[in-house]
Tab-separated table of C-alpha atoms in Angstrom:
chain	number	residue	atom	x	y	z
H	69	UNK	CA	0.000	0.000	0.000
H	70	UNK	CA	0.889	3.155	-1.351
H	71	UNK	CA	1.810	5.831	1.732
H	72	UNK	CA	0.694	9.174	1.595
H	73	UNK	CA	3.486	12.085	2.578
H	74	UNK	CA	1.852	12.826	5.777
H	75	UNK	CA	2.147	9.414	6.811
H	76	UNK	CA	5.800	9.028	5.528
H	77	UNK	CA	6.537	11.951	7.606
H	78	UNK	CA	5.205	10.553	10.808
H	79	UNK	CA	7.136	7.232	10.254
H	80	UNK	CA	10.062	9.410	9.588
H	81	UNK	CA	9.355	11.521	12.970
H	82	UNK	CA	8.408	7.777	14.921
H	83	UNK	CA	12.052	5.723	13.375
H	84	UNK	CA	14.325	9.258	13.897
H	85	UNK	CA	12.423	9.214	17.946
H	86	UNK	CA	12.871	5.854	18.900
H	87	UNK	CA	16.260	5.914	17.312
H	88	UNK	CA	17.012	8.904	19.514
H	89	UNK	CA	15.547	7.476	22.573
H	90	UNK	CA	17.395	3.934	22.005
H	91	UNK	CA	20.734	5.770	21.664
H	92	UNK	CA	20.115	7.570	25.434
H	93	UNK	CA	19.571	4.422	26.817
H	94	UNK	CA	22.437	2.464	25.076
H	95	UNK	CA	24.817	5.452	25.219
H	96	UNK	CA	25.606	5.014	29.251
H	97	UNK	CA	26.583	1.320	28.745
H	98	UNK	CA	28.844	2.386	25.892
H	99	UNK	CA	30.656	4.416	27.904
H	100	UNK	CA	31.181	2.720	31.183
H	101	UNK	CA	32.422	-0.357	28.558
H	102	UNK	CA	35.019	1.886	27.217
H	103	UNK	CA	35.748	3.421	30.964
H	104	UNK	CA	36.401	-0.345	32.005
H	105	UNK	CA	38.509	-0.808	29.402
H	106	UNK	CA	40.622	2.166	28.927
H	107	UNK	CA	43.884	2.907	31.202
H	108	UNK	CA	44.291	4.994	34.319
H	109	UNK	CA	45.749	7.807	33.048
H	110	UNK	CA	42.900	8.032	30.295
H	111	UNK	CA	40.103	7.457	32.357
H	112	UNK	CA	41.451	10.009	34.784
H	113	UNK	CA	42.573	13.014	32.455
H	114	UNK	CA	38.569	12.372	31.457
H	115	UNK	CA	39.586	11.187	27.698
H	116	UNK	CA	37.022	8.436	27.061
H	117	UNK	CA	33.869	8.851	25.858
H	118	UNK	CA	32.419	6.011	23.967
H	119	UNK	CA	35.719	4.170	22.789
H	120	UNK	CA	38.171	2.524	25.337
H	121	UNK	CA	42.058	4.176	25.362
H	122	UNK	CA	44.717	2.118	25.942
H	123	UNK	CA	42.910	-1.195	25.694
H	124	UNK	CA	43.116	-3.277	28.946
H	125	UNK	CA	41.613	-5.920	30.592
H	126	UNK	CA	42.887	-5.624	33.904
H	127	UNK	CA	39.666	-4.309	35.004
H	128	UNK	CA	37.560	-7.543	34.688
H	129	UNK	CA	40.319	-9.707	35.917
H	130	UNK	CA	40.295	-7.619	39.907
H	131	UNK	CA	36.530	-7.481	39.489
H	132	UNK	CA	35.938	-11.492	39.331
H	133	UNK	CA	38.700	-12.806	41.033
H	134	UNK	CA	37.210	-9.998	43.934
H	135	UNK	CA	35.771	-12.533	46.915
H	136	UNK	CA	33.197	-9.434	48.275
H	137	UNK	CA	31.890	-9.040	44.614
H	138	UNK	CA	31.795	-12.845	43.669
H	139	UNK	CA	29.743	-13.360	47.423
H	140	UNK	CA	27.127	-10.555	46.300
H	141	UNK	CA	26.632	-11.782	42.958
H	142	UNK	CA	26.141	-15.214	44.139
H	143	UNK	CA	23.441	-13.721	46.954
H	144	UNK	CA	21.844	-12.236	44.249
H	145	UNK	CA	21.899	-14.977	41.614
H	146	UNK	CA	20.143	-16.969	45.064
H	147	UNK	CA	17.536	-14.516	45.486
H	148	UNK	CA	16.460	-13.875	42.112
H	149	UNK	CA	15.957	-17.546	41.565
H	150	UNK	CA	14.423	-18.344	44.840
H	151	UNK	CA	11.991	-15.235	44.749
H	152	UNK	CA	10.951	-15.626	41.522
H	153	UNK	CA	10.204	-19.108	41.561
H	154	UNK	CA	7.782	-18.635	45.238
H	155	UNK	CA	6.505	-15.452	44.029
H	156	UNK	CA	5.222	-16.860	40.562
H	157	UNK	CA	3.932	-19.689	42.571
H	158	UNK	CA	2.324	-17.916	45.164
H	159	UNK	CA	0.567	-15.475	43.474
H	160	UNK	CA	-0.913	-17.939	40.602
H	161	UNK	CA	-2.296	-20.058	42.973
H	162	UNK	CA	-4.099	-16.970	44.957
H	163	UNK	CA	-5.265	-15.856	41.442
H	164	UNK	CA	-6.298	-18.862	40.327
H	165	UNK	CA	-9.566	-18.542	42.783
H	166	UNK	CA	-9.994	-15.516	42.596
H	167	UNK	CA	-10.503	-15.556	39.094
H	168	UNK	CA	-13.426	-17.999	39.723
H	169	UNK	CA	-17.083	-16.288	40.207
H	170	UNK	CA	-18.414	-18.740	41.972
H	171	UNK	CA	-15.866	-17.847	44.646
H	172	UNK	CA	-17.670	-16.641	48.182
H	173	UNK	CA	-16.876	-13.326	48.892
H	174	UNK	CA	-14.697	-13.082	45.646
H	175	UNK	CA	-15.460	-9.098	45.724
H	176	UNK	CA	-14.611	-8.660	48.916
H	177	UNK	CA	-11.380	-10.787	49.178
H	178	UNK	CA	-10.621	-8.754	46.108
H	179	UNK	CA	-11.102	-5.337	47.327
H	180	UNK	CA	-8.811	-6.414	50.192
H	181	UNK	CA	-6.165	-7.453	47.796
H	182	UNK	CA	-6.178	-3.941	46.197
H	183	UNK	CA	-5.818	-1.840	49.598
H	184	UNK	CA	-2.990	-3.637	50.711
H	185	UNK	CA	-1.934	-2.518	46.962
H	186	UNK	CA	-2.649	1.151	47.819
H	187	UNK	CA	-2.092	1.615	51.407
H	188	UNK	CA	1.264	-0.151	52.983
H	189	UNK	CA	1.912	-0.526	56.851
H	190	UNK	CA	4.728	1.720	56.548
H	191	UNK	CA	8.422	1.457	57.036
H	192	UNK	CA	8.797	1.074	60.634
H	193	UNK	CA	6.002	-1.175	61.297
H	194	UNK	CA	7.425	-3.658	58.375
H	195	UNK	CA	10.538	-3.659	60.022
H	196	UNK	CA	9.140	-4.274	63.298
H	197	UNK	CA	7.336	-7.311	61.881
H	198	UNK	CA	10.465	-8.595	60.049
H	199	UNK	CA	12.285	-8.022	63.201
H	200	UNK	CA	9.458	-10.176	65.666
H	201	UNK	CA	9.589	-12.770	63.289
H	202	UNK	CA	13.735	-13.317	63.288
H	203	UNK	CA	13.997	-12.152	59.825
H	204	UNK	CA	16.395	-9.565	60.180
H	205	UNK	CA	19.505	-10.462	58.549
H	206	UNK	CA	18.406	-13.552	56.990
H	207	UNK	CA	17.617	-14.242	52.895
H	208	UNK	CA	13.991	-15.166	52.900
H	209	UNK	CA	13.377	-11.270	54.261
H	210	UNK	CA	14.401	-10.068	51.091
H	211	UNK	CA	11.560	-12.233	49.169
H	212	UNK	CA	8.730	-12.794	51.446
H	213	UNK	CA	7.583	-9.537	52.038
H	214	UNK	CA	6.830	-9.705	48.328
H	215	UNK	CA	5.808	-12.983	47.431
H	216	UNK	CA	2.126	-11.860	46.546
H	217	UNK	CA	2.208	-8.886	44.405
H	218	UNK	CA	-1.571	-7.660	43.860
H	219	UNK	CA	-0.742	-5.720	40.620
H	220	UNK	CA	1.171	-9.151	39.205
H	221	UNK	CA	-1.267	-11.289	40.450
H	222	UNK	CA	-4.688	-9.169	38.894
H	223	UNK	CA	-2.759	-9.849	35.521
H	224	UNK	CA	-2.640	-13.284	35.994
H	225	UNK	CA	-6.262	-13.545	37.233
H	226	UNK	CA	-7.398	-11.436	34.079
H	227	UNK	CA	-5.890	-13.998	31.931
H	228	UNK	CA	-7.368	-16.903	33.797
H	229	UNK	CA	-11.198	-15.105	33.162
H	230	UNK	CA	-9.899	-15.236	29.875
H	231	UNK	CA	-9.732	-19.061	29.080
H	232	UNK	CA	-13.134	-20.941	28.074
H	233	UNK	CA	-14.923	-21.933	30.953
H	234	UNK	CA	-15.654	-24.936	28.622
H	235	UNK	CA	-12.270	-26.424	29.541
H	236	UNK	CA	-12.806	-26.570	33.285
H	237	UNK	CA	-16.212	-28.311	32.839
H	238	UNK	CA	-14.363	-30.543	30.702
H	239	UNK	CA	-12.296	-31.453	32.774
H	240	UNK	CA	-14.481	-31.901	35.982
H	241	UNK	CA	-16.296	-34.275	34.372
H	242	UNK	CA	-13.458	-36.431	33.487
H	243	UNK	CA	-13.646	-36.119	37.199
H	244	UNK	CA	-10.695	-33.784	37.645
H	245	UNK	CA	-9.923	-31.383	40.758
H	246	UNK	CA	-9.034	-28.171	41.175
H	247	UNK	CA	-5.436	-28.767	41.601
H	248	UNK	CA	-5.253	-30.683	38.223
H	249	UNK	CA	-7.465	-28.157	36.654
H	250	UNK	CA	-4.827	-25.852	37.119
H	251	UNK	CA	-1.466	-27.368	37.109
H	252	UNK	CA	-2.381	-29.454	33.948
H	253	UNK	CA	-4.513	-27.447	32.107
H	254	UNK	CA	-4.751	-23.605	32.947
H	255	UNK	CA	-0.981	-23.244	33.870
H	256	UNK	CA	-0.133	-24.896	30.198
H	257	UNK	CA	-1.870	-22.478	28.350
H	258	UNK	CA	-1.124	-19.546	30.383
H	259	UNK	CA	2.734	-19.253	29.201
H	260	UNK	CA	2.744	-16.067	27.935
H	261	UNK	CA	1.491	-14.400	30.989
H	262	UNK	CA	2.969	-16.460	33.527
H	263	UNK	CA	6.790	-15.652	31.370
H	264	UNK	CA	5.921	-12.188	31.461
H	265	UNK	CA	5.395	-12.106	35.670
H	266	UNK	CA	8.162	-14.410	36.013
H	267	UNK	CA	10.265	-11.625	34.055
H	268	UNK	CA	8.987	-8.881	36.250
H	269	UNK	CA	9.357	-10.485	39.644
H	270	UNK	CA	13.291	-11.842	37.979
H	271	UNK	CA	14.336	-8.098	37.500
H	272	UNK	CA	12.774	-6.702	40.795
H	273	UNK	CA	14.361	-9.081	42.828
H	274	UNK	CA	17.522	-8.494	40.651
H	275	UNK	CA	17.418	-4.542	41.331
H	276	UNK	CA	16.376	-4.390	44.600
H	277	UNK	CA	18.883	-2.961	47.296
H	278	UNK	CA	16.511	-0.795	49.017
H	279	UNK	CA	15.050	-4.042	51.394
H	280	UNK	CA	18.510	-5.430	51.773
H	281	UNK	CA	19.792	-1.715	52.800
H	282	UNK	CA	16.820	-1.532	56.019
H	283	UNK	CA	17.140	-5.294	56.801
H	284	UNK	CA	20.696	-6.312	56.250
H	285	UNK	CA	23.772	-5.812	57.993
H	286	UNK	CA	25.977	-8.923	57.327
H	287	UNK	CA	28.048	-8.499	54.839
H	288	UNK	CA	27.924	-12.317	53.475
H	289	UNK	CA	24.108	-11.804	52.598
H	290	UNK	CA	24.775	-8.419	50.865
H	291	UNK	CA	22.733	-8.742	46.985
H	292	UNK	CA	24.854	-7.482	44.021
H	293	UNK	CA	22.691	-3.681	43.917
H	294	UNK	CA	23.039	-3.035	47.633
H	295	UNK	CA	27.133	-3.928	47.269
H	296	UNK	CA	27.596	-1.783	44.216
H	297	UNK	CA	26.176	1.293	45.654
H	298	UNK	CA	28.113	0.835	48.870
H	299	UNK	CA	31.221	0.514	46.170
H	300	UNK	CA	29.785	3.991	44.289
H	301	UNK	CA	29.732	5.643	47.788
H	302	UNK	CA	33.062	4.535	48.696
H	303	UNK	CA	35.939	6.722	48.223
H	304	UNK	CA	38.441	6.294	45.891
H	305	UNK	CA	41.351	5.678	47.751
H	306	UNK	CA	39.572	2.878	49.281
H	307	UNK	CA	39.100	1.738	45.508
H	308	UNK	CA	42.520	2.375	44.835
H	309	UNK	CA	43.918	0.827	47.813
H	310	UNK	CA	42.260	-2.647	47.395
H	311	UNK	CA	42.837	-2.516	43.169
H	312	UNK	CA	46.672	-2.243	44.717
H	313	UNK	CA	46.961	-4.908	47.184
H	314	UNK	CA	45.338	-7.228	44.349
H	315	UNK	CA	47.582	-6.477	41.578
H	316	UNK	CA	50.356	-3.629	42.113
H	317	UNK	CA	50.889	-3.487	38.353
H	318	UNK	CA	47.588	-3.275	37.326
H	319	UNK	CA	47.003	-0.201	35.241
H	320	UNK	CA	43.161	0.829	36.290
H	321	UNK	CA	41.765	3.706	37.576
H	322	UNK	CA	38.622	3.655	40.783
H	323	UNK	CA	36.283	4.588	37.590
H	324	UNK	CA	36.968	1.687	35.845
H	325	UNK	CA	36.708	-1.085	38.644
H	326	UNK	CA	33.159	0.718	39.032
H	327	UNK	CA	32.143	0.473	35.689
H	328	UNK	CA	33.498	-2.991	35.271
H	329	UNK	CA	31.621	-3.878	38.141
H	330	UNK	CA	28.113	-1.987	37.553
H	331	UNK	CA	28.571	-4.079	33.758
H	332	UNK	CA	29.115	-7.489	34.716
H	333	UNK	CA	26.187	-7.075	37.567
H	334	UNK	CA	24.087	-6.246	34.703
H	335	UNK	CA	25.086	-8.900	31.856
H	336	UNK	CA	23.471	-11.871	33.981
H	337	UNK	CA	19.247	-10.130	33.912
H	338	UNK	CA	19.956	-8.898	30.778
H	339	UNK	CA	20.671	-12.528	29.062
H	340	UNK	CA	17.376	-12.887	30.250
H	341	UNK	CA	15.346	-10.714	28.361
H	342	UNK	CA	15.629	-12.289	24.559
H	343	UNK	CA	14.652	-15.643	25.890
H	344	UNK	CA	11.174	-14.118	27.930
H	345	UNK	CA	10.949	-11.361	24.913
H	346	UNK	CA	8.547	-13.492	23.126
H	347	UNK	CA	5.842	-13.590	25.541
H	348	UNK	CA	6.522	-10.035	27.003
H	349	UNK	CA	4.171	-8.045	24.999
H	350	UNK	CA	1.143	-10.463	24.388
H	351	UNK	CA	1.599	-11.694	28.398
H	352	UNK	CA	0.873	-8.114	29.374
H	353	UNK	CA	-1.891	-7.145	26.681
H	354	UNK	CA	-3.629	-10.263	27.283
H	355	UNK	CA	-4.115	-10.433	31.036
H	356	UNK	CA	-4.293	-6.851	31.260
H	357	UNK	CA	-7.331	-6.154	29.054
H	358	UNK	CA	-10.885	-7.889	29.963
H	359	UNK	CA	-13.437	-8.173	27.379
């Protein structure tokens, strides 16, 4: 079909836009790749920009064979796993009824749901909770406070009041239950959605520092975020001082072992995004909208 020259224009205006916007985004990376690569006296004198000077590798090599950053990243490769694994469970099973109308009280049980969306206990009390319950300082407080997220688990329920009721009456008079109802045929055909909310509780869990900041002070349950901003607060002679005792001829600059370290921490959630692209889109659009 044959475009007219307003509409050429606005593709114009919509490829030269997103181009634009994906360069912002991409442009940061770029350059803390070529900071992590480039030589002290580059990074320092404030010569790189998007290419590396002085090409070295030194970098990566004090960054992994670092004990501190290989004991966060394995915390956090723990947690995300973990997490997402009970959250996803937890929350399809709790939307699995409430997706049902025949449900007792379904409106109400909702409507409960959706305040403790809104309205939170608040800082304090959480932490007084966490702290009652011997939580404090331990790895299951950084994923059970969120195992059941309402806004996650209306998405899934949306796409459950999607699928024929035919199939469940099926099934129940093959003389199935509810559990085999929905482990062998709801959860099957629910992919999409169920890859999408496994994506978003991966990356939260991933990013999150803020919960392991209030609740944790040992420094062997530290996740990767909260350990690289601790490392982006520290000084630079403390940088300097351990990048010495590791290797006295290595030729990095505090810079670099930060932007070595803020890229690896991010390599590992971002292999996971062209394997869960797929579904991302029609996981969201489908248990979002209700007809």
């Amino acid at each position: 079909m044959r475009l007219s020259w307003p509409e050429r224009l606005f593709n114009v205006f919509n490829y030269s836009f997103f181009t634009l916007m994906g360069l912002t985004t991409l442009l940061p990376f770029v350059n803390l790749l070529a900071k992590s690569l480039s030589s002290e006296n580059a990074v320092v004198s404030g010569r790189v920009s998007l290419l590396p000077i002085d090409l070295q590798f030194g970098t990566y090599r004090f960054v992994l064979q670092d004990d501190a950053f290989l004991n966060a990243l394995r915390v956090s490769v723990t947690l995300t796993l973990i997490g997402t694994a009970l959250s996803l469970f937890v929350t399809t099973i709790t939307a699995y009824p409430l997706s049902k109308p025949r449900l007792r009280g379904r409106k109400w049980l909702l409507l409960l749901f959706i305040f403790t969306m809104l309205f939170s206990g608040g800082l304090i009390p959480t932490y007084l909770l966490m702290h009652n319950l011997n939580l404090v300082n331990t790895l299951p407080v950084l994923f059970l406070p969120a195992m059941v997220n309402v806004y996650n688990m209306l998405i899934i329920k949306n796409y459950f009041e999607g699928l024929p009721d035919s199939l469940e009456e099926s099934a129940k008079i093959d003389g199935a239950g509810n559990l085999r109802i929905l482990f062998l045929i709801y959860l099957p055909l629910s992919m999409p959605v169920l890859a999408t909310i496994a994506l978003f509780f991966a990356v939260y869990y991933w990013n999150d520092y803020f919960n392991a900041m209030i609740y944790i002070t040992n420094p062997s349950l530290k996740p990767m975020q909260l350990f690289l901003k601790e490392l982006l607060a520290a000084s630079s002679d403390f940088i300097r001082n351990a990048a010495i005792n590791a290797d006295a001829e290595m030729n990095t600059a505090p810079q670099s072992i930060q932007a070595a370290s803020i890229l690896v921490a991010t390599v590992p959630i971002l292999i996971v995004y062209p394997f869960l692209q797929k579904y991302f889109v029609k996981g969201v659009l489908v248990g979002s909208v209700k007809e």
